[in-house]
Amino acid sequence: ASGESIKTSIRVKERMGQIVADGRFKGGTPAYGYCLVDNGRVNKRGRAVKDLAIDESAAMVVRYIFDLYVNHGLGTQLIANRLEAEGLLNPKGANFTCATIKNMISNETYRGVLKCGGDRTEPFEHLRIIDDKTFFKARDIAAQRSAAYQERRRIPRKVSKNCLLTGNIFCAHC
């Protein structure tokens, strides 16, 4: 029985990898900015299989978050506060949290990459919300703001919006 369980596990993982490699959604809750659409496909049990598609209204919020993070130098907490002030809510109807925004910034799905375990696909253009340059710049900023980059930091950890030289000159302790 143990051997059969292992074989079944391997087959399921392989099939999930094939589904992702074909550019189809493997299941679960889609990331913010995406929705599930019915394109008329059915599985072998006759149930509708939905595909991942961009939800343009939510995708605009995702692009706005990346813009604030990359081009305006705001951190996750300031972005969450700004979204709350502007009345933008997450799909559950609650305010965005800084942890949610941090996860969004590191989520490769926004550049059109689907993942299954350790496997990643090449970007699918029909699923791309954020271009590669912006995504990788955001990821670099997030890495440099982490404590692990203390010695090699090139950007400030905290950004004060009223400082004249913000982003140009900063002390290593900020």
Coordinates of N, CA and C in Angstrom, one line a residue:
A1 N 0.8 -1.2 0.0 CA 0.0 0.0 0.0 C 0.9 1.3 0.0
S2 N 2.0 1.2 0.7 CA 2.9 2.4 0.8 C 3.5 2.7 -0.6
G3 N 3.8 1.6 -1.3 CA 4.4 1.8 -2.6 C 3.4 2.4 -3.6
E4 N 2.2 1.9 -3.5 CA 1.1 2.5 -4.4 C 0.8 3.9 -4.1
S5 N 0.9 4.3 -2.8 CA 0.7 5.7 -2.4 C 1.8 6.6 -3.0
I6 N 3.0 6.1 -3.0 CA 4.1 6.9 -3.5 C 4.0 7.0 -5.1
K7 N 3.6 5.9 -5.7 CA 3.4 6.0 -7.2 C 2.3 7.0 -7.6
T8 N 1.2 6.9 -6.8 CA 0.1 7.9 -7.1 C 0.5 9.3 -6.9
S9 N 1.3 9.5 -5.8 CA 1.8 10.9 -5.6 C 2.7 11.4 -6.7
I10 N 3.5 10.5 -7.2 CA 4.4 10.9 -8.4 C 3.5 11.2 -9.6
R11 N 2.5 10.3 -9.9 CA 1.7 10.6 -11.1 C 0.9 11.9 -11.0
V12 N 0.4 12.2 -9.8 CA -0.4 13.4 -9.6 C 0.6 14.6 -9.8
K13 N 1.8 14.6 -9.2 CA 2.7 15.7 -9.4 C 3.1 15.9 -10.8
E14 N 3.3 14.8 -11.5 CA 3.7 14.9 -13.0 C 2.5 15.5 -13.8
R15 N 1.3 15.1 -13.5 CA 0.1 15.6 -14.2 C -0.1 17.1 -13.9
M16 N 0.1 17.5 -12.7 CA 0.0 18.9 -12.3 C 1.1 19.7 -13.1
G17 N 2.3 19.2 -13.2 CA 3.3 19.8 -13.9 C 3.0 20.0 -15.4
Q18 N 2.3 19.0 -16.0 CA 1.9 19.0 -17.4 C 0.8 20.1 -17.6
I19 N -0.1 20.1 -16.7 CA -1.2 21.1 -16.8 C -0.6 22.5 -16.7
V20 N 0.3 22.8 -15.8 CA 1.0 24.1 -15.7 C 1.8 24.4 -17.0
A21 N 2.5 23.4 -17.5 CA 3.3 23.6 -18.7 C 2.5 23.9 -19.9
D22 N 1.3 23.5 -19.9 CA 0.3 23.8 -21.0 C -0.3 25.2 -20.9
G23 N 0.0 25.8 -19.8 CA -0.5 27.2 -19.5 C -1.9 27.2 -19.0
R24 N -2.3 26.1 -18.4 CA -3.7 26.0 -17.7 C -3.5 26.1 -16.2
F25 N -4.6 26.6 -15.6 CA -4.7 26.8 -14.2 C -4.9 25.4 -13.5
K26 N -4.0 25.2 -12.5 CA -4.1 23.9 -11.8 C -5.1 23.8 -10.7
G27 N -5.7 24.9 -10.3 CA -6.8 24.9 -9.3 C -6.4 25.8 -8.1
G28 N -7.4 26.0 -7.3 CA -7.2 26.8 -6.1 C -7.8 28.2 -6.3
T29 N -7.4 29.1 -5.5 CA -7.8 30.5 -5.6 C -6.9 31.3 -6.5
P30 N -7.3 32.0 -7.5 CA -6.4 32.7 -8.4 C -5.8 33.9 -7.6
A31 N -4.7 34.4 -8.0 CA -4.0 35.5 -7.4 C -4.9 36.8 -7.7
Y32 N -4.8 37.8 -6.8 CA -5.5 39.0 -7.0 C -5.0 39.6 -8.4
G33 N -6.0 40.0 -9.2 CA -5.7 40.5 -10.5 C -6.1 39.5 -11.6
Y34 N -6.5 38.3 -11.2 CA -6.9 37.3 -12.1 C -8.3 36.8 -11.7
C35 N -8.9 36.2 -12.7 CA -10.2 35.6 -12.4 C -10.3 34.2 -13.2
L36 N -11.3 33.4 -12.9 CA -11.5 32.2 -13.6 C -12.6 32.4 -14.6
V37 N -12.4 31.9 -15.9 CA -13.4 32.0 -16.9 C -13.7 30.7 -17.5
D38 N -14.9 30.5 -17.9 CA -15.4 29.2 -18.4 C -15.2 29.3 -20.0
N39 N -14.3 28.5 -20.5 CA -14.1 28.5 -22.0 C -14.8 27.3 -22.7
G40 N -15.6 26.6 -21.9 CA -16.3 25.5 -22.5 C -15.6 24.1 -22.4
R41 N -14.5 24.1 -21.8 CA -13.7 22.8 -21.6 C -14.4 22.1 -20.5
V42 N -14.3 20.7 -20.6 CA -14.8 19.9 -19.5 C -13.8 18.8 -19.2
N43 N -13.7 18.3 -18.0 CA -12.8 17.2 -17.7 C -13.5 15.9 -18.0
K44 N -12.8 14.8 -17.6 CA -13.3 13.5 -18.0 C -14.5 13.1 -17.1
R45 N -14.8 13.9 -16.1 CA -16.0 13.6 -15.3 C -17.2 14.5 -15.8
G46 N -17.0 15.3 -16.8 CA -18.0 16.1 -17.3 C -18.2 17.5 -16.6
R47 N -17.3 17.8 -15.7 CA -17.3 19.1 -15.0 C -16.6 20.2 -15.8
A48 N -17.1 21.4 -15.7 CA -16.4 22.5 -16.4 C -15.1 22.8 -15.8
V49 N -14.1 23.0 -16.7 CA -12.7 23.4 -16.3 C -12.5 24.8 -16.6
K50 N -12.2 25.6 -15.6 CA -12.1 27.0 -15.9 C -10.6 27.4 -16.1
D51 N -10.4 28.5 -16.9 CA -9.1 28.9 -17.2 C -8.8 30.3 -16.5
L52 N -7.5 30.5 -16.3 CA -7.1 31.8 -15.7 C -7.1 32.9 -16.7
A53 N -7.6 34.0 -16.3 CA -7.6 35.2 -17.2 C -7.4 36.5 -16.4
I54 N -7.0 37.5 -17.0 CA -6.8 38.8 -16.3 C -8.1 39.5 -16.0
D55 N -8.3 39.9 -14.8 CA -9.4 40.7 -14.4 C -8.9 42.2 -14.4
E56 N -9.3 42.9 -15.5 CA -8.7 44.2 -15.7 C -8.9 45.2 -14.6
S57 N -10.0 45.2 -13.9 CA -10.2 46.2 -12.8 C -9.2 45.9 -11.7
A58 N -9.0 44.7 -11.3 CA -8.0 44.3 -10.3 C -6.6 44.4 -10.8
A59 N -6.4 44.2 -12.1 CA -5.0 44.3 -12.6 C -4.5 45.7 -12.6
M60 N -5.5 46.7 -12.7 CA -5.1 48.1 -12.6 C -4.6 48.4 -11.2
V61 N -5.2 47.8 -10.2 CA -4.7 48.0 -8.8 C -3.3 47.3 -8.6
V62 N -3.1 46.2 -9.2 CA -1.8 45.5 -9.1 C -0.7 46.4 -9.8
R63 N -1.0 46.9 -11.0 CA -0.1 47.8 -11.6 C 0.2 49.0 -10.8
Y64 N -0.8 49.6 -10.1 CA -0.7 50.7 -9.3 C 0.2 50.4 -8.1
I65 N 0.0 49.2 -7.5 CA 0.9 48.8 -6.4 C 2.3 48.7 -6.8
F66 N 2.6 48.1 -7.9 CA 4.0 48.0 -8.4 C 4.5 49.4 -8.7
D67 N 3.7 50.3 -9.3 CA 4.2 51.6 -9.6 C 4.6 52.4 -8.3
L68 N 3.7 52.3 -7.3 CA 4.1 53.0 -6.0 C 5.3 52.4 -5.4
Y69 N 5.5 51.1 -5.5 CA 6.7 50.4 -4.9 C 8.0 50.7 -5.7
V70 N 7.9 50.7 -7.0 CA 9.1 50.8 -7.8 C 9.4 52.2 -8.2
N71 N 8.5 53.0 -8.7 CA 8.7 54.3 -9.2 C 8.6 55.4 -8.1
H72 N 7.8 55.2 -7.1 CA 7.6 56.2 -6.1 C 8.3 55.9 -4.8
G73 N 8.9 54.7 -4.6 CA 9.7 54.4 -3.5 C 9.0 54.1 -2.2
L74 N 7.7 53.9 -2.3 CA 6.9 53.6 -1.1 C 7.1 52.2 -0.6
G75 N 7.0 52.0 0.7 CA 7.1 50.7 1.2 C 5.8 50.0 1.3
T76 N 5.7 48.8 1.8 CA 4.5 48.1 1.8 C 3.4 48.7 2.7
Q77 N 3.9 49.2 3.9 CA 3.0 49.8 4.8 C 2.4 51.1 4.3
L78 N 3.2 51.9 3.7 CA 2.7 53.1 3.1 C 1.7 52.9 1.9
I79 N 2.0 51.8 1.1 CA 1.1 51.5 0.0 C -0.2 51.0 0.6
A80 N -0.2 50.2 1.6 CA -1.4 49.7 2.3 C -2.2 50.9 2.8
N81 N -1.6 51.8 3.4 CA -2.3 53.0 3.9 C -2.9 53.8 2.8
R82 N -2.1 54.0 1.7 CA -2.7 54.7 0.6 C -3.9 54.0 -0.1
L83 N -3.8 52.7 -0.2 CA -4.9 52.0 -0.8 C -6.1 52.1 0.1
E84 N -5.9 52.1 1.4 CA -7.0 52.2 2.4 C -7.6 53.6 2.2
A85 N -6.8 54.7 2.1 CA -7.3 56.0 2.0 C -8.0 56.2 0.7
E86 N -7.7 55.5 -0.3 CA -8.3 55.6 -1.6 C -9.5 54.7 -1.7
G87 N -9.8 53.9 -0.7 CA -11.0 53.0 -0.7 C -10.8 51.8 -1.5
L88 N -9.6 51.4 -1.8 CA -9.4 50.1 -2.6 C -9.3 49.0 -1.6
L89 N -10.1 48.0 -1.9 CA -10.2 46.8 -1.0 C -9.7 45.5 -1.7
N90 N -9.4 44.5 -0.9 CA -9.0 43.2 -1.4 C -10.3 42.5 -1.8
P91 N -10.2 41.3 -2.4 CA -11.4 40.6 -2.8 C -12.3 40.2 -1.7
K92 N -11.8 40.1 -0.4 CA -12.7 39.8 0.7 C -13.4 41.0 1.3
G93 N -13.1 42.2 0.7 CA -13.8 43.4 1.1 C -13.0 44.1 2.3
A94 N -11.8 43.6 2.6 CA -11.0 44.2 3.7 C -9.9 45.0 3.1
N95 N -9.2 45.7 4.0 CA -8.1 46.5 3.5 C -6.9 45.6 3.2
F96 N -6.1 46.1 2.3 CA -4.8 45.4 2.0 C -3.9 45.5 3.2
T97 N -3.1 44.5 3.5 CA -2.1 44.5 4.5 C -0.8 44.6 3.9
C98 N 0.2 45.0 4.7 CA 1.6 45.1 4.1 C 2.1 43.7 3.8
A99 N 1.7 42.6 4.5 CA 2.1 41.3 4.1 C 1.5 40.8 2.8
T100 N 0.3 41.2 2.5 CA -0.3 40.9 1.2 C 0.4 41.6 0.1
I101 N 0.8 42.8 0.3 CA 1.5 43.6 -0.7 C 2.9 43.0 -1.0
K102 N 3.5 42.6 0.1 CA 4.8 42.0 0.0 C 4.8 40.7 -0.8
N103 N 3.7 39.9 -0.5 CA 3.5 38.7 -1.3 C 3.2 39.0 -2.8
M104 N 2.5 40.0 -3.0 CA 2.1 40.4 -4.4 C 3.4 40.8 -5.2
I105 N 4.3 41.5 -4.5 CA 5.5 42.0 -5.2 C 6.4 40.8 -5.6
S106 N 6.4 39.7 -4.8 CA 7.2 38.6 -5.1 C 6.5 37.5 -5.9
N107 N 5.3 37.7 -6.3 CA 4.5 36.7 -7.0 C 4.8 36.7 -8.5
E108 N 5.4 35.6 -9.0 CA 5.8 35.6 -10.4 C 4.6 35.4 -11.3
T109 N 3.5 35.1 -10.8 CA 2.3 35.0 -11.6 C 2.0 36.3 -12.4
Y110 N 2.3 37.4 -11.7 CA 2.0 38.7 -12.3 C 2.9 39.0 -13.6
R111 N 4.0 38.3 -13.8 CA 4.7 38.4 -15.0 C 4.4 37.3 -16.0
G112 N 3.3 36.5 -15.7 CA 2.8 35.5 -16.6 C 3.4 34.1 -16.4
V113 N 4.1 33.9 -15.3 CA 4.8 32.6 -15.0 C 3.9 31.8 -14.1
L114 N 3.6 30.5 -14.5 CA 2.8 29.6 -13.7 C 3.8 28.7 -13.0
K115 N 3.5 28.3 -11.8 CA 4.3 27.4 -11.0 C 3.6 26.2 -10.5
C116 N 4.4 25.1 -10.4 CA 3.9 23.9 -9.8 C 5.0 23.3 -9.1
G117 N 5.0 23.4 -7.7 CA 6.2 22.9 -7.0 C 7.4 23.7 -7.3
G118 N 8.5 23.0 -7.7 CA 9.7 23.7 -8.1 C 9.7 24.1 -9.6
D119 N 8.8 23.6 -10.4 CA 8.7 23.8 -11.8 C 8.1 25.2 -12.1
R120 N 8.7 25.9 -13.1 CA 8.2 27.2 -13.5 C 8.1 27.2 -15.0
T121 N 7.1 27.8 -15.6 CA 7.0 27.9 -17.0 C 7.6 29.2 -17.5
E122 N 7.8 29.3 -18.8 CA 8.1 30.5 -19.4 C 6.9 31.4 -19.3
P123 N 7.1 32.8 -19.3 CA 6.0 33.7 -19.2 C 5.0 33.5 -20.4
F124 N 3.7 33.5 -20.0 CA 2.6 33.5 -20.9 C 2.1 34.9 -21.1
E125 N 2.2 35.4 -22.3 CA 1.9 36.8 -22.5 C 0.4 37.2 -22.2
H126 N -0.5 36.2 -22.4 CA -1.9 36.5 -22.1 C -2.2 36.6 -20.6
L127 N -1.2 36.2 -19.8 CA -1.4 36.2 -18.3 C -0.5 37.3 -17.7
R128 N 0.2 38.0 -18.5 CA 1.2 39.0 -18.0 C 0.4 40.3 -17.6
I129 N 0.6 40.7 -16.3 CA 0.1 42.0 -15.8 C 1.3 43.0 -15.7
I130 N 2.4 42.5 -15.2 CA 3.6 43.3 -14.9 C 4.7 42.9 -15.9
D131 N 5.4 43.9 -16.5 CA 6.6 43.6 -17.3 C 7.7 43.1 -16.5
D132 N 8.7 42.4 -17.1 CA 9.8 41.8 -16.4 C 10.7 42.8 -15.8
K133 N 10.9 43.9 -16.4 CA 11.8 45.0 -15.9 C 11.2 45.5 -14.5
T134 N 10.0 45.8 -14.5 CA 9.3 46.3 -13.3 C 9.3 45.2 -12.2
F135 N 9.0 44.0 -12.6 CA 8.9 42.9 -11.6 C 10.3 42.7 -10.9
F136 N 11.3 42.6 -11.7 CA 12.7 42.3 -11.2 C 13.2 43.5 -10.4
K137 N 12.9 44.7 -10.8 CA 13.3 45.9 -10.0 C 12.6 45.9 -8.7
A138 N 11.3 45.5 -8.6 CA 10.6 45.4 -7.4 C 11.2 44.4 -6.5
R139 N 11.5 43.2 -7.1 CA 12.1 42.1 -6.3 C 13.5 42.6 -5.7
D140 N 14.3 43.3 -6.5 CA 15.6 43.8 -6.1 C 15.4 44.8 -4.9
I141 N 14.4 45.7 -5.1 CA 14.2 46.7 -4.0 C 13.8 45.9 -2.7
A142 N 12.9 44.9 -2.8 CA 12.5 44.2 -1.6 C 13.7 43.5 -1.0
A143 N 14.6 42.9 -1.8 CA 15.7 42.2 -1.2 C 16.7 43.2 -0.5
Q144 N 16.9 44.4 -1.1 CA 17.8 45.4 -0.5 C 17.2 46.0 0.7
R145 N 15.9 46.0 0.9 CA 15.3 46.5 2.1 C 15.3 45.5 3.2
S146 N 15.7 44.3 2.9 CA 15.7 43.2 4.0 C 16.9 43.4 4.8
A147 N 16.9 42.8 6.0 CA 18.0 42.9 6.9 C 19.3 42.2 6.4
A148 N 19.1 41.2 5.6 CA 20.3 40.5 5.0 C 21.2 41.4 4.2
Y149 N 20.7 42.5 3.6 CA 21.4 43.4 2.8 C 22.0 44.5 3.5
Q150 N 22.1 44.4 4.8 CA 22.6 45.6 5.6 C 23.9 46.2 5.2
E151 N 24.9 45.3 4.8 CA 26.2 45.8 4.4 C 26.2 46.3 3.0
R152 N 25.4 45.8 2.1 CA 25.4 46.2 0.7 C 24.3 47.0 0.2
R153 N 23.5 47.6 1.1 CA 22.3 48.3 0.7 C 22.6 49.5 -0.1
R154 N 21.8 49.7 -1.2 CA 21.9 50.9 -2.1 C 20.7 51.8 -2.0
I155 N 19.7 51.3 -1.3 CA 18.4 52.1 -1.2 C 18.1 52.2 0.2
P156 N 17.3 53.2 0.7 CA 17.0 53.3 2.1 C 15.9 52.3 2.4
R157 N 15.9 51.8 3.7 CA 14.9 50.9 4.2 C 13.6 51.7 4.4
K158 N 13.6 52.9 4.9 CA 12.4 53.7 5.2 C 12.5 54.9 4.3
V159 N 11.4 55.3 3.8 CA 11.3 56.4 2.9 C 10.4 57.5 3.6
S160 N 10.9 58.6 3.8 CA 10.1 59.7 4.3 C 9.8 60.6 3.1
K161 N 8.5 60.9 3.0 CA 8.1 61.6 1.8 C 8.4 63.1 1.8
N162 N 8.8 63.6 2.9 CA 9.1 65.1 2.9 C 10.6 65.4 2.8
C163 N 11.4 64.5 2.6 CA 12.9 64.7 2.5 C 13.3 65.1 1.1
L164 N 14.1 66.1 0.9 CA 14.6 66.5 -0.3 C 15.4 65.5 -1.1
L165 N 16.3 64.9 -0.3 CA 17.3 64.0 -0.9 C 16.9 62.5 -0.8
T166 N 15.7 62.2 -0.5 CA 15.2 60.8 -0.4 C 15.6 60.0 -1.6
G167 N 16.2 58.9 -1.4 CA 16.6 58.0 -2.5 C 17.9 58.3 -3.1
N168 N 18.5 59.5 -2.8 CA 19.8 59.9 -3.4 C 20.9 59.7 -2.3
I169 N 20.6 60.2 -1.1 CA 21.6 60.1 0.0 C 20.9 59.5 1.2
F170 N 21.5 58.5 1.8 CA 21.0 57.9 3.0 C 22.1 57.4 3.9
C171 N 21.9 57.3 5.2 CA 22.9 56.7 6.0 C 22.6 55.2 6.1
A172 N 23.7 54.4 6.4 CA 23.6 53.0 6.4 C 22.7 52.4 7.5
H173 N 22.3 53.3 8.5 CA 21.5 52.8 9.6 C 20.0 52.9 9.3
C174 N 19.6 53.6 8.3 CA 18.2 53.8 7.9 C 17.7 52.6 7.3

